[in-house]
Coordinates of C-alpha atoms in Angstrom, one line a residue:
M1 CA 0.0 0.0 0.0
G2 CA 1.2 3.5 -0.7
T3 CA 1.0 6.6 1.4
T4 CA -1.2 9.7 0.9
V5 CA 0.1 13.3 0.7
F6 CA -1.1 13.9 4.2
E7 CA 1.3 11.2 5.4
R8 CA 4.1 12.1 3.2
Q9 CA 4.1 15.8 4.1
R10 CA 3.1 16.0 7.7
P11 CA 3.8 19.2 9.7
A12 CA 5.8 19.0 12.9
A13 CA 3.9 17.9 15.9
S14 CA 4.7 21.2 17.6
V15 CA 2.8 23.0 14.8
V16 CA -0.3 21.0 15.4
Q17 CA 0.0 21.3 19.2
H18 CA 0.3 25.0 19.1
S19 CA -2.6 25.4 16.8
L20 CA -5.0 23.6 19.1
A21 CA -3.7 24.9 22.4
D22 CA -6.5 27.4 23.1
T23 CA -9.3 25.8 21.0
R24 CA -12.7 25.6 22.7
H25 CA -15.3 23.0 22.1
S26 CA -18.1 25.1 20.7
V27 CA -19.8 25.7 17.4
F28 CA -18.5 28.9 15.8
W29 CA -21.7 29.5 13.8
R30 CA -23.9 29.5 16.8
D31 CA -21.5 31.6 18.8
D32 CA -21.5 34.1 16.0
L33 CA -25.3 34.6 16.0
P34 CA -26.6 38.0 17.3
Q35 CA -28.9 37.7 20.4
S36 CA -31.8 39.1 18.4
L37 CA -31.8 35.9 16.3
T38 CA -31.8 33.5 19.3
P39 CA -35.1 34.3 21.1
D40 CA -36.0 31.9 24.0
R41 CA -39.3 30.3 22.8
R42 CA -41.8 28.6 25.1
S43 CA -42.2 24.9 25.3
L44 CA -45.4 23.0 24.3
V45 CA -47.8 22.9 27.3
G46 CA -51.5 21.9 27.0
S47 CA -53.5 21.2 23.9
H48 CA -53.2 23.1 20.6
R49 CA -54.7 22.8 17.2
A50 CA -53.2 23.3 13.7
D51 CA -53.7 22.5 10.1
L52 CA -50.1 21.3 9.8
V53 CA -47.8 20.3 12.6
V54 CA -44.1 20.0 11.8
V55 CA -41.8 17.9 14.0
G56 CA -38.2 19.3 14.0
G57 CA -36.9 22.9 13.9
G58 CA -34.0 22.3 11.6
Y59 CA -33.8 23.2 7.9
T60 CA -36.3 20.5 6.9
G61 CA -39.0 21.5 9.3
L62 CA -38.4 25.3 8.8
W63 CA -38.5 25.2 5.0
T64 CA -41.6 23.0 5.1
A65 CA -43.4 25.4 7.4
L66 CA -42.4 28.4 5.4
L67 CA -43.4 26.8 2.1
A68 CA -46.7 25.7 3.7
T69 CA -47.5 29.4 4.5
E70 CA -46.9 30.2 0.8
R71 CA -49.3 27.6 -0.4
D72 CA -52.0 28.5 2.1
P73 CA -51.4 31.8 3.9
G74 CA -54.4 31.2 6.1
A75 CA -53.2 27.8 7.4
K76 CA -52.3 27.4 11.0
V77 CA -48.8 25.9 11.1
V78 CA -47.0 24.7 14.3
I79 CA -43.4 23.5 14.6
V80 CA -42.4 21.4 17.6
E81 CA -38.6 21.2 18.3
A82 CA -37.0 19.0 20.9
Q83 CA -34.3 21.5 21.8
R84 CA -33.6 24.8 20.1
V85 CA -34.1 25.9 16.5
G86 CA -31.1 24.9 14.4
W87 CA -29.2 23.4 17.3
A88 CA -28.2 20.1 15.5
A89 CA -26.8 19.6 12.0
S90 CA -28.6 22.7 10.7
G91 CA -26.6 25.0 13.0
R92 CA -23.2 23.4 12.8
N93 CA -22.6 22.2 9.2
G94 CA -20.0 23.6 6.7
G95 CA -22.5 25.8 4.9
F96 CA -22.2 24.2 1.5
C97 CA -25.5 24.9 -0.2
E98 CA -25.4 22.7 -3.3
A99 CA -27.6 22.5 -6.3
S100 CA -27.2 18.7 -6.4
L101 CA -30.2 16.7 -5.0
T102 CA -28.4 13.4 -5.5
H103 CA -25.1 13.8 -3.6
G104 CA -23.3 14.6 -6.8
H105 CA -23.7 13.8 -10.5
E106 CA -22.0 10.4 -10.3
N107 CA -24.2 9.1 -7.5
G108 CA -27.3 10.3 -9.4
M109 CA -26.2 8.7 -12.7
A110 CA -25.5 5.4 -10.9
R111 CA -29.1 5.3 -9.5
W112 CA -31.4 7.4 -11.6
P113 CA -29.7 8.0 -15.0
D114 CA -32.9 8.6 -16.9
E115 CA -34.1 11.2 -14.4
M116 CA -30.8 13.2 -14.1
P117 CA -31.8 16.0 -16.5
T118 CA -34.9 16.6 -14.5
L119 CA -33.1 16.3 -11.2
D120 CA -30.3 18.6 -12.3
R121 CA -32.9 21.2 -13.5
L122 CA -34.9 20.9 -10.3
G123 CA -31.8 21.2 -8.2
A124 CA -30.6 24.3 -10.0
A125 CA -34.1 25.9 -9.6
N126 CA -34.0 25.0 -5.9
L127 CA -30.6 26.7 -5.4
D128 CA -31.8 29.7 -7.2
A129 CA -34.9 29.9 -5.0
I130 CA -32.7 29.7 -1.8
E131 CA -30.5 32.5 -3.1
A132 CA -33.6 34.6 -4.0
S133 CA -35.2 34.0 -0.6
E134 CA -32.8 36.5 1.1
A135 CA -34.3 39.4 -0.9
R136 CA -37.8 37.9 -1.0
Y137 CA -38.1 37.6 2.8
G138 CA -35.6 40.1 4.0
M139 CA -33.2 37.5 5.3
D140 CA -29.4 37.6 5.7
F141 CA -27.7 34.3 5.9
Q142 CA -24.6 35.4 4.0
F143 CA -25.3 33.6 0.7
E144 CA -22.4 33.7 -1.7
R145 CA -22.7 32.0 -5.1
T146 CA -19.1 30.9 -5.2
G147 CA -19.3 27.5 -6.8
Q148 CA -17.2 24.5 -5.5
L149 CA -13.6 23.5 -6.2
A150 CA -12.7 19.8 -6.4
P151 CA -8.9 19.5 -6.2
A152 CA -6.8 16.4 -7.0
V153 CA -4.3 15.7 -4.3
E154 CA -3.0 12.4 -5.6
P155 CA -1.8 11.6 -9.2
H156 CA -4.6 9.1 -10.0
Q157 CA -7.3 11.7 -9.2
V158 CA -6.1 13.9 -12.1
D159 CA -7.5 11.5 -14.6
W160 CA -10.8 11.4 -12.7
L161 CA -11.0 15.2 -13.1
K162 CA -10.3 15.1 -16.8
E163 CA -13.0 12.6 -17.4
W164 CA -15.4 14.7 -15.4
A165 CA -14.6 17.9 -17.3
D166 CA -14.9 16.0 -20.6
E167 CA -18.5 15.2 -19.9
G168 CA -19.3 18.7 -20.9
E169 CA -21.4 19.8 -17.9
E170 CA -22.3 23.5 -18.0
G171 CA -20.2 25.6 -15.7
V172 CA -17.6 22.9 -15.1
V173 CA -14.1 24.2 -15.7
Y174 CA -10.9 22.0 -15.6
L175 CA -7.8 23.7 -14.0
D176 CA -4.3 22.3 -14.5
Q177 CA -1.8 22.3 -11.6
A178 CA -0.7 25.9 -12.2
E179 CA -4.2 27.1 -12.6
A180 CA -5.4 25.3 -9.5
Q181 CA -2.6 26.6 -7.4
A182 CA -3.2 30.1 -8.8
S183 CA -6.8 29.9 -7.6
V184 CA -6.0 28.5 -4.2
A185 CA -2.3 28.3 -3.2
S186 CA -2.0 24.8 -1.8
P187 CA 1.1 22.7 -2.8
T188 CA -1.0 19.6 -2.5
Y189 CA -3.1 20.5 -5.6
L190 CA -2.2 18.7 -8.8
A191 CA -5.3 19.8 -10.7
A192 CA -8.9 20.8 -10.0
V193 CA -12.4 21.1 -11.3
W194 CA -14.4 24.2 -10.5
E195 CA -18.2 23.9 -10.6
K196 CA -18.9 27.6 -11.0
N197 CA -22.6 27.7 -10.5
A198 CA -23.5 24.5 -8.6
C199 CA -22.9 25.7 -5.0
G200 CA -23.3 28.7 -2.7
M201 CA -21.8 29.2 0.7
V202 CA -24.0 30.3 3.7
H203 CA -23.8 31.0 7.4
P204 CA -25.6 27.8 8.5
A205 CA -26.8 29.0 11.9
R206 CA -28.0 32.3 10.5
M207 CA -29.9 30.4 7.8
A208 CA -31.8 28.4 10.5
A209 CA -32.4 31.5 12.7
E210 CA -33.6 33.6 9.8
L211 CA -35.9 30.9 8.5
A212 CA -37.4 30.7 12.0
R213 CA -37.8 34.5 12.2
V214 CA -39.6 34.7 8.9
C215 CA -41.8 31.7 9.8
E216 CA -43.0 33.4 12.9
E217 CA -43.6 36.7 11.1
R218 CA -45.9 34.7 8.8
G219 CA -47.8 33.3 11.7
V220 CA -46.0 30.0 12.3
E221 CA -45.9 29.1 16.0
I222 CA -42.6 27.5 17.2
F223 CA -42.4 25.5 20.4
E224 CA -38.9 24.6 21.7
R225 CA -37.6 22.2 24.3
S226 CA -40.6 19.9 23.5
H227 CA -39.5 16.4 22.7
V228 CA -42.1 14.5 20.7
T229 CA -42.8 11.1 22.1
G230 CA -45.4 9.8 19.8
L231 CA -47.9 10.2 17.0
D232 CA -51.6 9.3 17.6
T233 CA -53.6 8.7 14.4
S234 CA -56.5 6.8 15.9
G235 CA -58.7 9.7 15.1
P236 CA -59.3 11.6 11.8
G237 CA -56.0 13.6 11.9
V238 CA -52.7 13.4 13.6
V239 CA -51.9 14.2 17.3
V240 CA -48.3 15.0 18.1
I241 CA -47.6 14.2 21.8
T242 CA -45.0 15.5 24.2
D243 CA -44.6 15.1 27.9
E244 CA -46.5 18.2 28.7
G245 CA -48.6 18.9 25.6
R246 CA -50.2 17.9 22.3
V247 CA -50.9 19.4 18.9
A248 CA -53.9 18.0 17.0
A249 CA -53.6 18.7 13.3
S250 CA -55.0 17.5 10.0
R251 CA -51.5 16.6 8.8
A252 CA -47.9 16.2 10.0
A253 CA -44.5 16.5 8.4
L254 CA -41.5 14.9 10.1
G255 CA -38.0 16.5 9.8
T256 CA -36.3 14.5 12.5
N257 CA -33.5 13.3 10.2
V258 CA -30.7 11.7 12.3
F259 CA -32.8 11.1 15.3
P260 CA -34.9 7.9 15.7
S261 CA -37.9 8.2 13.4
L262 CA -41.4 8.4 14.8
I263 CA -42.4 6.0 12.0
K264 CA -41.2 2.5 13.2
R265 CA -40.6 1.2 9.7
N266 CA -38.0 3.9 9.1
R267 CA -35.8 3.1 12.2
L268 CA -33.4 1.1 10.0
M269 CA -33.4 3.5 7.1
T270 CA -30.6 5.7 8.4
V271 CA -27.6 5.5 10.6
P272 CA -25.9 8.4 12.5
V273 CA -22.4 9.2 11.5
Y274 CA -20.2 11.6 13.5
D275 CA -18.5 14.4 11.6
Y276 CA -15.7 16.6 13.0
V277 CA -14.7 20.2 12.3
L278 CA -12.2 22.9 13.1
M279 CA -12.4 26.7 12.6
T280 CA -9.4 29.0 12.5
E281 CA -9.0 32.5 13.9
P282 CA -9.5 35.2 11.2
L283 CA -6.6 35.3 8.7
T284 CA -4.6 38.5 8.5
D285 CA -4.4 40.3 5.2
A286 CA -0.9 38.8 4.7
Q287 CA -2.1 35.3 5.5
L288 CA -5.1 35.7 3.2
A289 CA -2.8 36.9 0.4
S290 CA -0.6 33.9 0.8
V291 CA -3.5 31.6 0.2
G292 CA -5.2 33.5 -2.6
W293 CA -8.7 32.0 -2.7
Q294 CA -10.1 35.2 -4.1
D295 CA -13.1 33.4 -5.6
R296 CA -14.0 32.0 -2.1
Q297 CA -15.2 28.6 -3.4
G298 CA -16.2 25.8 -1.2
I299 CA -13.6 23.1 -1.5
G300 CA -13.9 19.3 -1.2
D301 CA -11.1 17.0 -2.3
L302 CA -11.6 13.7 -4.2
A303 CA -10.5 11.1 -1.6
N304 CA -13.0 8.6 -0.2
Q305 CA -12.1 10.0 3.2
F306 CA -12.4 13.5 2.0
H307 CA -11.9 17.0 3.5
Y308 CA -14.2 19.9 3.0
Y309 CA -13.2 23.5 3.7
R310 CA -14.4 27.0 3.1
I311 CA -13.7 30.6 4.1
S312 CA -16.1 32.6 6.2
K313 CA -17.3 36.1 5.8
D314 CA -14.7 37.3 8.4
N315 CA -12.0 35.3 6.7
R316 CA -11.7 32.3 9.0
I317 CA -11.2 28.8 7.4
L318 CA -13.5 26.0 8.4
F319 CA -11.8 22.6 7.9
G320 CA -13.7 19.4 8.4
G321 CA -14.3 15.8 7.3
Y322 CA -11.9 12.9 6.8
D323 CA -13.0 10.9 9.8
A324 CA -16.7 9.8 9.7
I325 CA -17.3 7.7 12.8
Y326 CA -20.2 5.3 13.3
R327 CA -20.8 4.0 16.8
Y328 CA -22.4 0.6 17.6
G329 CA -26.1 0.7 18.2
R330 CA -27.1 3.7 16.1
R331 CA -27.0 5.9 19.2
V332 CA -26.9 9.7 19.1
D333 CA -24.9 10.7 22.1
P334 CA -23.1 14.0 23.0
A335 CA -20.3 11.9 24.4
Y336 CA -19.3 10.9 20.9
E337 CA -18.7 14.6 20.0
H338 CA -15.4 14.7 21.8
R339 CA -12.6 13.0 19.8
P340 CA -9.2 14.8 20.2
E341 CA -7.4 12.4 17.9
T342 CA -9.6 13.4 15.0
W343 CA -9.1 17.1 15.7
R344 CA -5.3 16.5 15.8
T345 CA -5.5 14.7 12.5
L346 CA -7.5 17.5 10.9
A347 CA -5.1 20.1 12.2
S348 CA -2.2 18.1 10.7
H349 CA -4.0 17.8 7.3
F350 CA -4.8 21.5 7.4
F351 CA -1.1 22.5 7.6
T352 CA -0.2 20.0 4.9
T353 CA -2.8 21.7 2.8
F354 CA -1.7 25.2 3.7
P355 CA 1.9 25.1 5.1
Q356 CA 2.2 28.9 4.6
L357 CA -0.3 29.3 7.5
E358 CA 2.0 27.7 10.1
G359 CA 1.3 29.6 13.4
L360 CA -2.4 30.0 12.8
R361 CA -4.6 28.9 15.6
F362 CA -8.0 27.2 15.7
T363 CA -10.5 28.9 17.9
H364 CA -13.3 26.4 17.7
Q365 CA -13.7 22.6 17.4
W366 CA -17.0 20.7 17.3
A367 CA -18.7 17.6 16.0
G368 CA -22.1 16.1 15.6
A369 CA -24.1 13.4 14.0
I370 CA -25.5 13.5 10.4
D371 CA -27.9 10.9 9.0
T372 CA -26.9 8.8 6.0
S373 CA -29.0 6.5 3.9
T374 CA -27.9 3.6 1.7
Q375 CA -28.4 5.8 -1.4
F376 CA -26.4 8.7 0.0
T377 CA -29.2 11.2 -0.4
A378 CA -32.7 11.9 1.0
F379 CA -35.6 9.5 0.7
F380 CA -39.3 10.4 1.1
G381 CA -42.6 9.0 1.9
T382 CA -45.9 9.0 3.7
A383 CA -47.5 7.0 6.5
R384 CA -50.7 6.7 8.5
E385 CA -53.1 6.9 5.5
R386 CA -51.0 9.8 4.0
R387 CA -51.6 12.0 7.0
V388 CA -47.9 12.0 7.8
A389 CA -45.0 12.8 5.4
Y390 CA -41.3 12.3 6.1
A391 CA -37.9 13.1 4.6
A392 CA -34.6 11.9 5.9
G393 CA -31.2 10.5 4.9
F394 CA -29.6 13.7 3.6
T395 CA -26.0 12.4 4.1
G396 CA -24.5 15.8 4.6
L397 CA -26.4 17.4 1.7
G398 CA -29.2 19.0 3.6
V399 CA -28.3 22.7 3.4
G400 CA -29.9 23.0 0.0
S401 CA -31.9 19.9 -0.5
T402 CA -34.0 20.3 2.6
R403 CA -35.9 23.0 0.8
F404 CA -36.7 20.6 -2.0
A405 CA -37.7 18.0 0.6
G406 CA -40.2 20.5 2.1
E407 CA -41.8 20.9 -1.3
V408 CA -41.9 17.1 -1.8
M409 CA -43.5 16.5 1.6
L410 CA -46.2 19.1 1.0
D411 CA -46.9 17.7 -2.4
L412 CA -47.3 14.2 -0.9
L413 CA -49.6 15.4 1.8
D414 CA -51.7 17.3 -0.8
G415 CA -51.8 14.2 -3.0
V416 CA -50.3 16.2 -5.9
R417 CA -48.9 14.4 -8.9
N418 CA -46.2 16.4 -10.5
E419 CA -42.6 16.0 -11.7
R420 CA -41.3 16.0 -8.1
T421 CA -43.7 13.3 -6.9
E422 CA -43.2 11.2 -10.0
L423 CA -39.5 10.9 -9.6
E424 CA -38.2 7.4 -8.8
M425 CA -36.0 9.0 -6.2
V426 CA -39.3 10.1 -4.4
R427 CA -41.4 7.1 -5.2
K428 CA -39.0 4.3 -4.2
R429 CA -37.4 3.8 -0.8
P430 CA -33.8 2.7 -0.6
L431 CA -32.7 -0.5 1.1
P432 CA -32.4 -0.2 4.9
F433 CA -29.3 -0.8 6.8
P434 CA -29.2 -4.1 8.6
P435 CA -29.7 -4.3 12.4
E436 CA -26.8 -4.7 14.8
P437 CA -24.3 -6.3 14.9
A438 CA -24.3 -6.6 11.1
A439 CA -24.6 -2.8 10.7
S440 CA -21.5 -2.1 12.7
L441 CA -19.5 -4.9 11.1
G442 CA -20.5 -3.8 7.6
I443 CA -20.0 -0.1 8.1
N444 CA -16.6 -0.4 9.7
A445 CA -15.4 -2.9 7.1
T446 CA -16.5 -0.5 4.4
R447 CA -14.7 2.4 6.1
W448 CA -11.5 0.3 6.3
S449 CA -11.9 -0.6 2.6
L450 CA -12.4 3.1 1.6
D451 CA -9.2 4.0 3.5
R452 CA -7.3 1.2 1.7
A453 CA -8.6 2.5 -1.7
D454 CA -7.2 5.9 -0.8
H455 CA -3.8 4.2 -0.2
N456 CA -4.0 2.2 -3.4
R457 CA -4.6 4.7 -6.2
G458 CA -8.3 4.6 -5.7
R459 CA -8.6 0.9 -6.5
R460 CA -11.7 -0.6 -4.9
N461 CA -11.6 -4.0 -3.3
L462 CA -14.2 -6.8 -3.7
L463 CA -16.4 -5.5 -0.8
L464 CA -16.6 -2.0 -2.3
K465 CA -17.2 -3.4 -5.8
T466 CA -20.0 -5.6 -4.5
L467 CA -21.6 -2.7 -2.6
D468 CA -21.4 -0.5 -5.8
A469 CA -23.1 -3.3 -7.8
L470 CA -25.9 -3.5 -5.2
G471 CA -26.3 0.3 -4.9
L472 CA -25.3 0.2 -1.3
G473 CA -22.4 1.7 0.7
F474 CA -21.3 4.0 3.3
D475 CA -20.2 7.6 2.6
S476 CA -17.2 9.0 4.5

């Protein structure tokens, strides 16, 4: 087996140690929110009525509620959130707002090749609508249509980029080594593809907070710190039940994502995977000049165990990914968010990527669970005689596609037949993950195989080839 660039060009241990010396375990995006965007909302107590009740105050639930008020301005919409609006993945992600609804073109072509023109068009329209929503609703979540850069950091990845560019996708530009390093000055870059229109960068916590603010301005009632314990559909509608209250509604939409589904048949459809992130202090003008990055693209390299990174409005660099940790039993536990060895690995890889930034410190480190499905992107459906709709399994792609999911869930609840609901991606459920111990054995064997492929010029072993053939897998 060979070595990767991050093993061949490691920074000194003292560089890593210095960079993490004063790092605090806290989500930068939430720390960066003004107090005006973090009101303390009441919990659900007593009985309430609504036309639509939404479970979950992240992007999925917030977009669904907002779009519901567009479809029927007179409807009474209620959101019930277990903790605080945007506290989970919606408030701590990397802020990559992508046009893709399929976790990239290659994954979509492997699963729904005949539908990809429609999926690409719908994804582009969805991203346009998110960008336009800032002006439409008077929101500010720092949207920048930067596109996304995919650099090759190993020789075998250069051919992958050339093949990608040769497909002729609109807005896809191939950069050779000199052009890639002129765009972003990393000595690890051997080439790159720049998708100029397919991605925007946002402030993730501001997006959730602004969506909640606009929802409330449009009459949506949001209850926080109200954990939903069950759904009662014994009557004509749906009753959402918490320890201290209940909401009776005609219909319900579930945006619980990584957390155990309220629909039992969906409990095996996702697994929680822990993702880890670092955020630097703001770069000085000299440090920023040494990196270039004038186009401010989001960046994700081509390894199976990939890194994603971006630059914030105040010129900090967020650097995350690589390790994606699954814990036995599908548990979501705050204890799993503390993993110093991963943050040390990320810091080492950061200074391999940008050795000119030696001396820079990380101010924040954090982690959290995301939900993944066996098709690497969201699945949809209804339950309880079509009174309940759900969407889950976004696999790290939820910043943009949750808005699309809100449209789909409302379509399904309305019984609408249109190009969204007729999509095979919407109509058919992916295969579930197996129960334990098979899930843990399979996922960890897959992770090991993905790491081996990164050390072997991308060559996939029999396990990975078999999973590819079955349309299954595990995304790092």
